[in-house]
């Protein structure tokens, strides 16, 4: 009669449900009042948080390094362009006079 719940197809949905709804007694026709089951869900969520926090820190560090290299390259290209403009201006002055 009812269509399947799309949330149920998400990865580790039951772990997150158990973690965020501690008062829940039954999930998908299973008794979840077992303390060990809740502790396992909490440990899994904590591990995932640690993993994703480390991923964020790694991405931020990589972005900072990339920005540093880009700033150095920009400075080098800007200096090279200024030098070329200066040389062209000098050559134009020699040609005019």
Tab-separated table of N, CA, C and O in Angstrom:
chain	number	residue	atom	x	y	z
A	1	UNK	N	0.809	-1.181	0.000
A	1	UNK	CA	0.000	0.000	0.000
A	1	UNK	C	0.866	1.265	0.000
A	1	UNK	O	0.568	2.215	-0.691
A	2	UNK	N	1.947	1.243	0.778
A	2	UNK	CA	2.819	2.408	0.850
A	2	UNK	C	4.089	2.132	0.066
A	2	UNK	O	4.577	1.006	-0.001
A	3	UNK	N	4.640	3.183	-0.518
A	3	UNK	CA	5.911	3.053	-1.232
A	3	UNK	C	7.037	2.956	-0.205
A	3	UNK	O	6.892	3.410	0.938
A	4	UNK	N	8.168	2.372	-0.593
A	4	UNK	CA	9.294	2.286	0.345
A	4	UNK	C	9.795	3.682	0.722
A	4	UNK	O	9.785	4.592	-0.096
A	5	UNK	N	10.214	3.807	1.949
A	5	UNK	CA	10.740	5.074	2.431
A	5	UNK	C	12.124	5.303	1.826
A	5	UNK	O	13.028	4.494	2.025
A	6	UNK	N	12.356	6.412	1.109
A	6	UNK	CA	13.664	6.650	0.486
A	6	UNK	C	14.785	6.840	1.506
A	6	UNK	O	15.950	6.583	1.211
A	7	UNK	N	14.436	7.233	2.714
A	7	UNK	CA	15.458	7.406	3.759
A	7	UNK	C	16.096	6.066	4.091
A	7	UNK	O	17.287	5.988	4.391
A	8	UNK	N	15.308	5.007	4.024
A	8	UNK	CA	15.813	3.675	4.372
A	8	UNK	C	16.905	3.193	3.429
A	8	UNK	O	17.682	2.309	3.781
A	9	UNK	N	16.999	3.769	2.250
A	9	UNK	CA	18.031	3.344	1.303
A	9	UNK	C	19.356	4.082	1.509
A	9	UNK	O	20.358	3.748	0.876
A	10	UNK	N	19.376	5.066	2.393
A	10	UNK	CA	20.605	5.798	2.669
A	10	UNK	C	21.579	4.933	3.462
A	10	UNK	O	21.184	4.106	4.282
A	11	UNK	N	22.848	5.170	3.223
A	11	UNK	CA	23.894	4.417	3.906
A	11	UNK	C	23.876	4.743	5.409
A	11	UNK	O	23.865	5.903	5.798
A	12	UNK	N	23.869	3.737	6.241
A	12	UNK	CA	23.916	3.874	7.703
A	12	UNK	C	22.772	4.695	8.279
A	12	UNK	O	22.925	5.349	9.294
A	13	UNK	N	21.621	4.647	7.640
A	13	UNK	CA	20.512	5.453	8.160
A	13	UNK	C	20.111	4.982	9.554
A	13	UNK	O	19.797	5.794	10.425
A	14	UNK	N	20.119	3.676	9.797
A	14	UNK	CA	19.692	3.179	11.107
A	14	UNK	C	20.656	3.631	12.205
A	14	UNK	O	20.230	3.951	13.324
A	15	UNK	N	21.936	3.700	11.891
A	15	UNK	CA	22.924	4.180	12.867
A	15	UNK	C	22.615	5.619	13.255
A	15	UNK	O	22.617	5.974	14.440
A	16	UNK	N	22.349	6.458	12.276
A	16	UNK	CA	22.068	7.860	12.565
A	16	UNK	C	20.733	8.034	13.276
A	16	UNK	O	20.613	8.889	14.162
A	17	UNK	N	19.756	7.228	12.920
A	17	UNK	CA	18.464	7.301	13.604
A	17	UNK	C	18.636	6.932	15.076
A	17	UNK	O	18.135	7.620	15.964
A	18	UNK	N	19.364	5.860	15.350
A	18	UNK	CA	19.586	5.448	16.743
A	18	UNK	C	20.358	6.509	17.519
A	18	UNK	O	20.103	6.741	18.698
A	19	UNK	N	21.316	7.152	16.868
A	19	UNK	CA	22.131	8.168	17.531
A	19	UNK	C	21.303	9.419	17.850
A	19	UNK	O	21.393	9.968	18.946
A	20	UNK	N	20.498	9.868	16.886
A	20	UNK	CA	19.777	11.128	17.050
A	20	UNK	C	18.427	10.982	17.754
A	20	UNK	O	17.871	11.986	18.206
A	21	UNK	N	17.921	9.773	17.845
A	21	UNK	CA	16.650	9.547	18.536
A	21	UNK	C	16.841	8.512	19.653
A	21	UNK	O	16.433	7.362	19.537
A	22	UNK	N	17.454	8.905	20.739
A	22	UNK	CA	17.760	7.931	21.798
A	22	UNK	C	16.520	7.335	22.471
A	22	UNK	O	16.598	6.253	23.043
A	23	UNK	N	15.379	8.013	22.383
A	23	UNK	CA	14.165	7.498	23.022
A	23	UNK	C	13.450	6.451	22.175
A	23	UNK	O	12.495	5.825	22.637
A	24	UNK	N	13.903	6.202	20.952
A	24	UNK	CA	13.260	5.255	20.048
A	24	UNK	C	13.321	3.833	20.615
A	24	UNK	O	14.361	3.400	21.109
A	25	UNK	N	12.213	3.116	20.541
A	25	UNK	CA	12.149	1.747	21.064
A	25	UNK	C	12.240	0.701	19.961
A	25	UNK	O	12.813	-0.359	20.164
A	26	UNK	N	11.635	0.992	18.798
A	26	UNK	CA	11.633	0.031	17.689
A	26	UNK	C	12.006	0.763	16.404
A	26	UNK	O	11.556	1.866	16.151
A	27	UNK	N	12.818	0.109	15.590
A	27	UNK	CA	13.224	0.639	14.284
A	27	UNK	C	13.143	-0.493	13.277
A	27	UNK	O	13.826	-1.519	13.431
A	28	UNK	N	12.316	-0.326	12.261
A	28	UNK	CA	12.135	-1.352	11.225
A	28	UNK	C	11.772	-2.706	11.840
A	28	UNK	O	12.389	-3.729	11.556
A	29	UNK	N	10.821	-2.704	12.693
A	29	UNK	CA	10.309	-3.899	13.381
A	29	UNK	C	11.357	-4.609	14.243
A	29	UNK	O	11.217	-5.775	14.562
A	30	UNK	N	12.405	-3.904	14.625
A	30	UNK	CA	13.452	-4.478	15.474
A	30	UNK	C	13.475	-3.717	16.787
A	30	UNK	O	13.430	-2.480	16.801
A	31	UNK	N	13.558	-4.449	17.894
A	31	UNK	CA	13.657	-3.827	19.207
A	31	UNK	C	15.049	-3.213	19.338
A	31	UNK	O	16.061	-3.907	19.235
A	32	UNK	N	15.112	-1.887	19.528
A	32	UNK	CA	16.397	-1.188	19.611
A	32	UNK	C	16.639	-0.621	21.003
A	32	UNK	O	17.444	0.289	21.171
A	33	UNK	N	15.987	-1.173	21.990
A	33	UNK	CA	16.190	-0.688	23.351
A	33	UNK	C	17.473	-1.242	23.958
A	33	UNK	O	17.860	-0.858	25.052
A	34	UNK	N	18.165	-2.118	23.223
A	34	UNK	CA	19.421	-2.704	23.679
A	34	UNK	C	20.492	-1.617	23.788
A	34	UNK	O	20.762	-0.880	22.841
A	35	UNK	N	21.147	-1.520	24.941
A	35	UNK	CA	22.152	-0.496	25.178
A	35	UNK	C	23.384	-0.697	24.296
A	35	UNK	O	23.969	0.273	23.804
A	36	UNK	N	23.773	-1.936	24.081
A	36	UNK	CA	24.951	-2.214	23.249
A	36	UNK	C	24.746	-1.712	21.826
A	36	UNK	O	25.671	-1.183	21.203
A	37	UNK	N	23.533	-1.851	21.311
A	37	UNK	CA	23.232	-1.397	19.957
A	37	UNK	C	23.369	0.123	19.864
A	37	UNK	O	23.919	0.661	18.915
A	38	UNK	N	22.912	0.808	20.883
A	38	UNK	CA	23.015	2.275	20.905
A	38	UNK	C	24.468	2.729	21.051
A	38	UNK	O	24.889	3.696	20.418
A	39	UNK	N	25.226	2.031	21.878
A	39	UNK	CA	26.638	2.384	22.038
A	39	UNK	C	27.405	2.177	20.738
A	39	UNK	O	28.282	2.967	20.395
A	40	UNK	N	27.072	1.115	20.020
A	40	UNK	CA	27.706	0.868	18.724
A	40	UNK	C	27.353	1.991	17.750
A	40	UNK	O	28.218	2.483	17.021
A	41	UNK	N	26.110	2.415	17.742
A	41	UNK	CA	25.693	3.504	16.863
A	41	UNK	C	26.427	4.791	17.226
A	41	UNK	O	26.920	5.510	16.344
A	42	UNK	N	26.551	5.073	18.521
A	42	UNK	CA	27.256	6.280	18.954
A	42	UNK	C	28.731	6.229	18.564
A	42	UNK	O	29.291	7.213	18.075
A	43	UNK	N	29.363	5.083	18.765
A	43	UNK	CA	30.777	4.938	18.403
A	43	UNK	C	30.969	5.122	16.893
A	43	UNK	O	31.937	5.770	16.456
A	44	UNK	N	30.059	4.587	16.115
A	44	UNK	CA	30.154	4.729	14.659
A	44	UNK	C	30.033	6.185	14.246
A	44	UNK	O	30.798	6.671	13.405
A	45	UNK	N	29.078	6.910	14.830
A	45	UNK	CA	28.891	8.322	14.494
A	45	UNK	C	30.119	9.130	14.905
A	45	UNK	O	30.578	9.996	14.153
A	46	UNK	N	30.682	8.848	16.063
A	46	UNK	CA	31.873	9.569	16.525
A	46	UNK	C	33.041	9.315	15.570
A	46	UNK	O	33.765	10.251	15.203
A	47	UNK	N	33.225	8.079	15.136
A	47	UNK	CA	34.296	7.765	14.188
A	47	UNK	C	34.103	8.499	12.874
A	47	UNK	O	35.052	9.030	12.301
A	48	UNK	N	32.865	8.542	12.400
A	48	UNK	CA	32.589	9.242	11.143
A	48	UNK	C	32.851	10.738	11.286
A	48	UNK	O	33.394	11.368	10.378
A	49	UNK	N	32.471	11.311	12.422
A	49	UNK	CA	32.741	12.735	12.652
A	49	UNK	C	34.243	13.005	12.638
A	49	UNK	O	34.701	13.985	12.033
A	50	UNK	N	35.008	12.152	13.309
A	50	UNK	CA	36.458	12.318	13.326
A	50	UNK	C	37.032	12.214	11.913
A	50	UNK	O	37.865	13.013	11.505
A	51	UNK	N	36.571	11.227	11.160
A	51	UNK	CA	37.057	11.021	9.793
A	51	UNK	C	36.783	12.254	8.931
A	51	UNK	O	37.679	12.763	8.253
A	52	UNK	N	35.547	12.749	8.975
A	52	UNK	CA	35.213	13.882	8.124
A	52	UNK	C	35.869	15.174	8.603
A	52	UNK	O	36.201	16.035	7.786
A	53	UNK	N	36.087	15.326	9.897
A	53	UNK	CA	36.832	16.489	10.387
A	53	UNK	C	38.265	16.465	9.871
A	53	UNK	O	38.813	17.504	9.488
A	54	UNK	N	38.875	15.288	9.856
A	54	UNK	CA	40.231	15.182	9.321
A	54	UNK	C	40.244	15.472	7.823
A	54	UNK	O	41.176	16.102	7.313
A	55	UNK	N	39.235	15.016	7.110
A	55	UNK	CA	39.140	15.304	5.669
A	55	UNK	C	39.043	16.811	5.430
A	55	UNK	O	39.692	17.354	4.542
A	56	UNK	N	38.232	17.494	6.237
A	56	UNK	CA	38.074	18.939	6.097
A	56	UNK	C	39.403	19.635	6.367
A	56	UNK	O	39.804	20.542	5.626
A	57	UNK	N	40.100	19.219	7.417
A	57	UNK	CA	41.390	19.829	7.740
A	57	UNK	C	42.398	19.604	6.617
A	57	UNK	O	43.155	20.509	6.264
A	58	UNK	N	42.411	18.413	6.038
A	58	UNK	CA	43.320	18.115	4.941
A	58	UNK	C	42.997	18.994	3.738
A	58	UNK	O	43.906	19.554	3.102
A	59	UNK	N	41.726	19.132	3.418
A	59	UNK	CA	41.331	19.971	2.289
A	59	UNK	C	41.701	21.432	2.524
A	59	UNK	O	42.165	22.123	1.603
A	60	UNK	N	41.507	21.917	3.739
A	60	UNK	CA	41.879	23.300	4.053
A	60	UNK	C	43.384	23.501	3.927
A	60	UNK	O	43.836	24.522	3.409
A	61	UNK	N	44.161	22.531	4.413
A	61	UNK	CA	45.614	22.629	4.310
A	61	UNK	C	46.057	22.620	2.841
A	61	UNK	O	46.886	23.430	2.422
A	62	UNK	N	45.468	21.734	2.042
A	62	UNK	CA	45.804	21.681	0.621
A	62	UNK	C	45.417	22.973	-0.090
A	62	UNK	O	46.150	23.462	-0.953
A	63	UNK	N	44.268	23.528	0.281
A	63	UNK	CA	43.836	24.778	-0.323
A	63	UNK	C	44.789	25.921	0.040
A	63	UNK	O	45.138	26.743	-0.817
A	64	UNK	N	45.242	25.964	1.288
A	64	UNK	CA	46.176	27.008	1.710
A	64	UNK	C	47.493	26.899	0.947
A	64	UNK	O	48.049	27.913	0.495
A	65	UNK	N	47.985	25.674	0.774
A	65	UNK	CA	49.223	25.480	0.006
A	65	UNK	C	49.033	25.891	-1.445
A	65	UNK	O	49.902	26.544	-2.030
A	66	UNK	N	47.907	25.551	-2.019
A	66	UNK	CA	47.641	25.901	-3.410
A	66	UNK	C	47.544	27.415	-3.583
A	66	UNK	O	48.081	27.980	-4.540
A	67	UNK	N	46.864	28.081	-2.634
A	67	UNK	CA	46.767	29.537	-2.698
A	67	UNK	C	48.137	30.192	-2.577
A	67	UNK	O	48.420	31.184	-3.257
A	68	UNK	N	48.992	29.643	-1.734
A	68	UNK	CA	50.345	30.171	-1.593
A	68	UNK	C	51.098	30.066	-2.915
A	68	UNK	O	51.720	31.039	-3.373
A	69	UNK	N	51.015	28.902	-3.564
A	69	UNK	CA	51.691	28.719	-4.854
A	69	UNK	C	51.097	29.649	-5.920
A	69	UNK	O	51.838	30.233	-6.724
A	70	UNK	N	49.786	29.816	-5.908
A	70	UNK	CA	49.152	30.700	-6.881
A	70	UNK	C	49.565	32.154	-6.676
A	70	UNK	O	49.800	32.886	-7.646
A	71	UNK	N	49.671	32.563	-5.420
A	71	UNK	CA	50.107	33.937	-5.150
A	71	UNK	C	51.542	34.160	-5.610
A	71	UNK	O	51.866	35.211	-6.166
A	72	UNK	N	52.392	33.166	-5.375
A	72	UNK	CA	53.787	33.274	-5.845
A	72	UNK	C	53.845	33.340	-7.364
A	72	UNK	O	54.565	34.167	-7.925
A	73	UNK	N	53.069	32.486	-8.031
A	73	UNK	CA	53.047	32.494	-9.502
A	73	UNK	C	52.506	33.818	-10.025
A	73	UNK	O	53.025	34.374	-10.998
A	74	UNK	N	51.468	34.342	-9.385
A	74	UNK	CA	50.897	35.609	-9.808
A	74	UNK	C	51.930	36.725	-9.687
A	74	UNK	O	52.079	37.552	-10.593
A	75	UNK	N	52.649	36.739	-8.560
A	75	UNK	CA	53.678	37.765	-8.361
A	75	UNK	C	54.766	37.651	-9.420
A	75	UNK	O	55.215	38.665	-9.977
A	76	UNK	N	55.175	36.422	-9.728
A	76	UNK	CA	56.222	36.225	-10.736
A	76	UNK	C	55.737	36.668	-12.112
A	76	UNK	O	56.473	37.346	-12.856
A	77	UNK	N	54.520	36.306	-12.482
A	77	UNK	CA	53.992	36.702	-13.794
A	77	UNK	C	53.788	38.211	-13.873
A	77	UNK	O	54.046	38.832	-14.913
A	78	UNK	N	53.342	38.815	-12.773
A	78	UNK	CA	53.148	40.264	-12.754
A	78	UNK	C	54.475	40.976	-12.928
A	78	UNK	O	54.586	41.930	-13.697
A	79	UNK	N	55.491	40.498	-12.241
A	79	UNK	CA	56.821	41.102	-12.364
A	79	UNK	C	57.355	40.935	-13.778
A	79	UNK	O	57.906	41.880	-14.364
A	80	UNK	N	57.188	39.768	-14.347
A	80	UNK	CA	57.664	39.527	-15.712
A	80	UNK	C	56.939	40.450	-16.700
A	80	UNK	O	57.571	41.014	-17.610
A	81	UNK	N	55.652	40.627	-16.510
A	81	UNK	CA	54.885	41.511	-17.396
A	81	UNK	C	55.345	42.952	-17.247
A	81	UNK	O	55.518	43.666	-18.249
A	82	UNK	N	55.566	43.391	-16.024
A	82	UNK	CA	56.060	44.763	-15.807
A	82	UNK	C	57.424	44.953	-16.462
A	82	UNK	O	57.687	45.996	-17.074
A	83	UNK	N	58.292	43.954	-16.321
A	83	UNK	CA	59.615	44.053	-16.943
A	83	UNK	C	59.510	44.146	-18.463
A	83	UNK	O	60.218	44.924	-19.100
A	84	UNK	N	58.622	43.363	-19.053
A	84	UNK	CA	58.441	43.417	-20.508
A	84	UNK	C	57.907	44.768	-20.953
A	84	UNK	O	58.353	45.328	-21.952
A	85	UNK	N	56.942	45.308	-20.197
A	85	UNK	CA	56.394	46.619	-20.529
A	85	UNK	C	57.473	47.684	-20.419
A	85	UNK	O	57.588	48.584	-21.272
A	86	UNK	N	58.292	47.584	-19.379
A	86	UNK	CA	59.379	48.540	-19.194
A	86	UNK	C	60.361	48.459	-20.357
A	86	UNK	O	60.798	49.485	-20.890
A	87	UNK	N	60.704	47.239	-20.787
A	87	UNK	CA	61.630	47.067	-21.911
A	87	UNK	C	61.043	47.613	-23.207
A	87	UNK	O	61.749	48.262	-23.994
A	88	UNK	N	59.760	47.362	-23.435
A	88	UNK	CA	59.116	47.872	-24.651
A	88	UNK	C	59.091	49.398	-24.622
A	88	UNK	O	59.371	50.054	-25.636
A	89	UNK	N	58.783	49.982	-23.480
A	89	UNK	CA	58.770	51.445	-23.360
A	89	UNK	C	60.154	52.016	-23.635
A	89	UNK	O	60.296	53.024	-24.336
A	90	UNK	N	61.175	51.374	-23.089
A	90	UNK	CA	62.549	51.826	-23.306
A	90	UNK	C	62.911	51.742	-24.781
A	90	UNK	O	63.503	52.669	-25.350
A	91	UNK	N	62.544	50.644	-25.442
A	91	UNK	CA	62.842	50.493	-26.874
A	91	UNK	C	62.088	51.492	-27.714
A	91	UNK	O	62.620	52.016	-28.706
A	92	UNK	N	60.859	51.818	-27.320
A	92	UNK	CA	60.085	52.800	-28.065
A	92	UNK	C	60.722	54.183	-27.953
A	92	UNK	O	60.755	54.947	-28.931
A	93	UNK	N	61.238	54.517	-26.762
A	93	UNK	CA	61.911	55.795	-26.573
A	93	UNK	C	63.152	55.891	-27.456
A	93	UNK	O	63.441	56.916	-28.026
A	94	UNK	N	63.885	54.780	-27.590
A	94	UNK	CA	65.092	54.783	-28.427
A	94	UNK	C	64.720	54.969	-29.899
A	94	UNK	O	65.421	55.632	-30.640
A	95	UNK	N	63.613	54.347	-30.309
A	95	UNK	CA	63.198	54.455	-31.702
A	95	UNK	C	62.703	55.852	-32.013
A	95	UNK	O	62.988	56.429	-33.059
A	96	UNK	N	61.982	56.475	-31.099
A	96	UNK	CA	61.421	57.813	-31.329
A	96	UNK	C	62.522	58.859	-31.340
A	96	UNK	O	62.529	59.756	-32.154
A	97	UNK	N	63.490	58.767	-30.449
A	97	UNK	CA	64.525	59.787	-30.366
A	97	UNK	C	65.666	59.371	-31.183
A	97	UNK	O	66.491	59.278	-31.656
